[in-house]
mmCIF file of C-alpha atoms in Angstrom:
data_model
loop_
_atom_site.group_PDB
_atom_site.id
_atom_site.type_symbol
_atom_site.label_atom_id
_atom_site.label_comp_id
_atom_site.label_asym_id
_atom_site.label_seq_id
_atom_site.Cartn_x
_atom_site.Cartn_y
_atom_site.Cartn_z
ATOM 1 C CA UNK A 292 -88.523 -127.258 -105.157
ATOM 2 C CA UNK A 293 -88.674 -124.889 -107.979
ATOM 3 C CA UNK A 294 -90.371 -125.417 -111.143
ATOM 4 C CA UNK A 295 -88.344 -125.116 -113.970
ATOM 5 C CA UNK A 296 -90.802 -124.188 -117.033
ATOM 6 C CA UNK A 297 -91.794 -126.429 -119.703
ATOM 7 C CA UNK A 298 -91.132 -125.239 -123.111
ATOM 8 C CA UNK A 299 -92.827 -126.553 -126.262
ATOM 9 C CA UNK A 300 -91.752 -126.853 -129.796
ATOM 10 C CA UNK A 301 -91.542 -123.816 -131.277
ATOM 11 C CA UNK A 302 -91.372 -121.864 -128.026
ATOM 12 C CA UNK A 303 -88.426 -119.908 -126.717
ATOM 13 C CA UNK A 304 -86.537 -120.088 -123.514
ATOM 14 C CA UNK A 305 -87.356 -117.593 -121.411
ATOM 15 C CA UNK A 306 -84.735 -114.347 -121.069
ATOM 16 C CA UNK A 307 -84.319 -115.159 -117.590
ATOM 17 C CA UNK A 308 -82.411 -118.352 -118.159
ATOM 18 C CA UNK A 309 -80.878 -117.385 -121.091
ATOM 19 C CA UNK A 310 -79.553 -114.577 -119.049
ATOM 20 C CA UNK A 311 -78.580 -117.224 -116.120
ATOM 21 C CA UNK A 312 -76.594 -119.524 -118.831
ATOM 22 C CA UNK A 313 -74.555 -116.715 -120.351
ATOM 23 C CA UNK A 314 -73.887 -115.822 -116.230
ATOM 24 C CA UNK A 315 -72.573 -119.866 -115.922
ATOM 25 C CA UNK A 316 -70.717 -119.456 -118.936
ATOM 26 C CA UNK A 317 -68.984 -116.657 -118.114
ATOM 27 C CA UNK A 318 -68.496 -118.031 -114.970
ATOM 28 C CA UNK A 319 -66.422 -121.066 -116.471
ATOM 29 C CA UNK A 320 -64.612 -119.130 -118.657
ATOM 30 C CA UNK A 321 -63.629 -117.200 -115.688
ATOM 31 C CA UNK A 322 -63.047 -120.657 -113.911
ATOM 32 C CA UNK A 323 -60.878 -121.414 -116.988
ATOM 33 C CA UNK A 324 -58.635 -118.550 -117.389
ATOM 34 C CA UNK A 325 -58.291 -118.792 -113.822
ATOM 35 C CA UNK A 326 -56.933 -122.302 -113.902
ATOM 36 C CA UNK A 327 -55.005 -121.808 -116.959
ATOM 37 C CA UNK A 328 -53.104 -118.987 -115.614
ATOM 38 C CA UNK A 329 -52.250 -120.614 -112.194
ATOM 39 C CA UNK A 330 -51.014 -123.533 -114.434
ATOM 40 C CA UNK A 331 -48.593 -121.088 -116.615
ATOM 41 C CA UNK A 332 -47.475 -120.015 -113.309
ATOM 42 C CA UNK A 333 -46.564 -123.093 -111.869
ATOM 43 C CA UNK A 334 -45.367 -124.258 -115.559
ATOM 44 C CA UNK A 335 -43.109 -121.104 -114.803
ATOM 45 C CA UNK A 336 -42.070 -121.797 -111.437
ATOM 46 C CA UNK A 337 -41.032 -125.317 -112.633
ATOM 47 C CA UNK A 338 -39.098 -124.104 -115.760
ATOM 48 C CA UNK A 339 -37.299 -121.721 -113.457
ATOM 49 C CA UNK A 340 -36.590 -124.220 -110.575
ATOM 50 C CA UNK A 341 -35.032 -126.473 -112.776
ATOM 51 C CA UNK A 342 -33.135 -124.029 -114.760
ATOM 52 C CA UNK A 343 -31.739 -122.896 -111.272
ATOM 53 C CA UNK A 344 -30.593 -126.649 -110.468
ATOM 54 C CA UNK A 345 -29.345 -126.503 -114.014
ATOM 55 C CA UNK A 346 -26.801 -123.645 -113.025
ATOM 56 C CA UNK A 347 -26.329 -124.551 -109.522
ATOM 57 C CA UNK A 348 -25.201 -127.766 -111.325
ATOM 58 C CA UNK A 349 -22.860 -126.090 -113.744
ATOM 59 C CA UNK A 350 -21.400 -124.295 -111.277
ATOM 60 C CA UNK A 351 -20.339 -127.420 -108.932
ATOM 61 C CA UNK A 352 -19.615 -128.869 -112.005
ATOM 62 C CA UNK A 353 -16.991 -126.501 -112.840
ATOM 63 C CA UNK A 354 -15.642 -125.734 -109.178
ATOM 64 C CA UNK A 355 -15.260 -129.447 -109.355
ATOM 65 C CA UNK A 356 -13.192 -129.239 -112.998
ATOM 66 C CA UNK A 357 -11.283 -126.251 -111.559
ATOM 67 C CA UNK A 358 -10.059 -128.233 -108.368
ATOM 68 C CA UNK A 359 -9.124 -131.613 -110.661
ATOM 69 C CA UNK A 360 -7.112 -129.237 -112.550
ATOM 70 C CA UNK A 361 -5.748 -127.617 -109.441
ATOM 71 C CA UNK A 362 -4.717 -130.597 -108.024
ATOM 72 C CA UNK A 363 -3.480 -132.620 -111.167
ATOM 73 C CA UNK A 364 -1.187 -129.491 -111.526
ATOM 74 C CA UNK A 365 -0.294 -129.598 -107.936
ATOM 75 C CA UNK A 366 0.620 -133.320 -108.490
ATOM 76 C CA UNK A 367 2.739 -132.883 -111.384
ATOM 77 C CA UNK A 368 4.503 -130.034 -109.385
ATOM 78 C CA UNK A 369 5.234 -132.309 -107.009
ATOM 79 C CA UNK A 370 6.238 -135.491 -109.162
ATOM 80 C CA UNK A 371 8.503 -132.835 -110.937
ATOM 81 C CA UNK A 372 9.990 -131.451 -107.809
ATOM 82 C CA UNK A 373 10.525 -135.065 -106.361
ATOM 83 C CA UNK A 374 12.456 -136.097 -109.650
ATOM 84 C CA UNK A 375 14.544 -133.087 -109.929
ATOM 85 C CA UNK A 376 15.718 -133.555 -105.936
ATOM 86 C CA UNK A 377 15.949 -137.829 -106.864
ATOM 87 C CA UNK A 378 18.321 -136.055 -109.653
ATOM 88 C CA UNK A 379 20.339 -133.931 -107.616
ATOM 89 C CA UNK A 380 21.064 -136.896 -104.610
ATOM 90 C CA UNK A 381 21.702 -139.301 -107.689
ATOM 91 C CA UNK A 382 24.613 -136.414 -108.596
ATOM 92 C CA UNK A 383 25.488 -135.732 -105.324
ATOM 93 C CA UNK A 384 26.478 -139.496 -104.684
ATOM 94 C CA UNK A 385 27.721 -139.565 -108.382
ATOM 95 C CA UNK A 386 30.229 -137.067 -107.026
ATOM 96 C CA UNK A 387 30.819 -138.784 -103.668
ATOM 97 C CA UNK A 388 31.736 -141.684 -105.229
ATOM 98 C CA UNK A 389 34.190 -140.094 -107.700
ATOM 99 C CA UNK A 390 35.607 -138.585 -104.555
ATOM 100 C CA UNK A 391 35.690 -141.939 -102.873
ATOM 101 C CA UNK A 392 37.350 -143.796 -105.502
ATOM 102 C CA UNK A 393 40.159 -141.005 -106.199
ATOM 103 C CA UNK A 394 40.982 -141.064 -101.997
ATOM 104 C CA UNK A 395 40.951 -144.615 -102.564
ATOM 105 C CA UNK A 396 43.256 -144.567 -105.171
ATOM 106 C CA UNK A 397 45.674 -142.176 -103.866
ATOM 107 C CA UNK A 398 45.577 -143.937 -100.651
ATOM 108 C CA UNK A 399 46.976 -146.884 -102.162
ATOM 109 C CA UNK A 400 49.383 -145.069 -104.517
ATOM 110 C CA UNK A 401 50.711 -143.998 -101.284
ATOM 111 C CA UNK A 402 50.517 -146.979 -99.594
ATOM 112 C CA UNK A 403 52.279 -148.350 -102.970
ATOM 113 C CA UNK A 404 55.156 -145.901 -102.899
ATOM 114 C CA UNK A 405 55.369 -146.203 -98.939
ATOM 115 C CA UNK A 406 55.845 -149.778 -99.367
ATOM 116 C CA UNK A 407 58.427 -149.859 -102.056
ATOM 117 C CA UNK A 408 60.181 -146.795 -99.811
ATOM 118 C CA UNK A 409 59.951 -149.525 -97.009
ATOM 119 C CA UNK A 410 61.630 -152.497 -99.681
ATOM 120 C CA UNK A 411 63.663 -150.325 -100.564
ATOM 121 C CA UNK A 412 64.809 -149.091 -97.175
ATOM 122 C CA UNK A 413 65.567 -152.868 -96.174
ATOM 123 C CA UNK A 414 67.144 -153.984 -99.179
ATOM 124 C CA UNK A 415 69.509 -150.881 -98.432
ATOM 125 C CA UNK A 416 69.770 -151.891 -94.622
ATOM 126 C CA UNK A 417 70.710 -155.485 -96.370
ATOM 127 C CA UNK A 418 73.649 -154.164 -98.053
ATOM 128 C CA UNK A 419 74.917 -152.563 -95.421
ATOM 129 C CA UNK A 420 74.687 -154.593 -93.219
ATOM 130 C CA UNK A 421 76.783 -157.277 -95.169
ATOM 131 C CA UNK A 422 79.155 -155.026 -95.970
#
């Protein structure tokens, strides 16, 4: 075990271990800076990683945005398409019906007229016949 030397009031440490304080003191200071600068660099590191999953983020976040607008678009395309070909059947059997109903009528006009020919034919064969 070393001695470390006594000093009295009024005395002054010795040069050696003022020497060996300013050598500790340097030494934390070193320690210090050392510590401080790893800590900026992880502080650094940190800010960047999260700024990263910031944009990463943003970017999902707008490929997401993009493709609800891609599809809602899509969607509407397709309601629109739908309602215009609903439109066009709803015409087409508009106009089959029209068509229907004018057969149908001139069917029975005929029938009509065939059917008065025919009364008309027999009341003729009547007269005739009691002639």
């Amino acid at each position: 075990m070393t001695k470390t030397p006594q000093h009295h009031a009024g005395d002054h440490p010795p040069i050696e271990d003022i020497s060996e304080l300013r050598a500790v003191t340097l030494q934390l200071h070193d320690t210090i800076t050392s510590l401080r600068e790893e800590l900026e660099k992880k502080e650094a590191d940190a800010v960047a990683r999260v700024q990263a999953a910031r944009a990463e983020a943003a970017i999902e976040n707008n490929e997401l945005k993009s493709a609800i607008v891609r599809m809602r678009v899509e969607m509407e395309n397709q309601a629109a398409d739908a309602n215009a070909l609903a439109q066009k059947r709803e015409a087409a059997k508009s106009n089959e019906l029209k068509q229907l109903e004018a057969t149908i009528k001139s069917l029975r006009v005929a029938l009509e007229t065939a059917a008065e020919a025919s009364t008309s034919a027999q009341d003729g064969n009547r007269g005739k016949a009691s002639d």
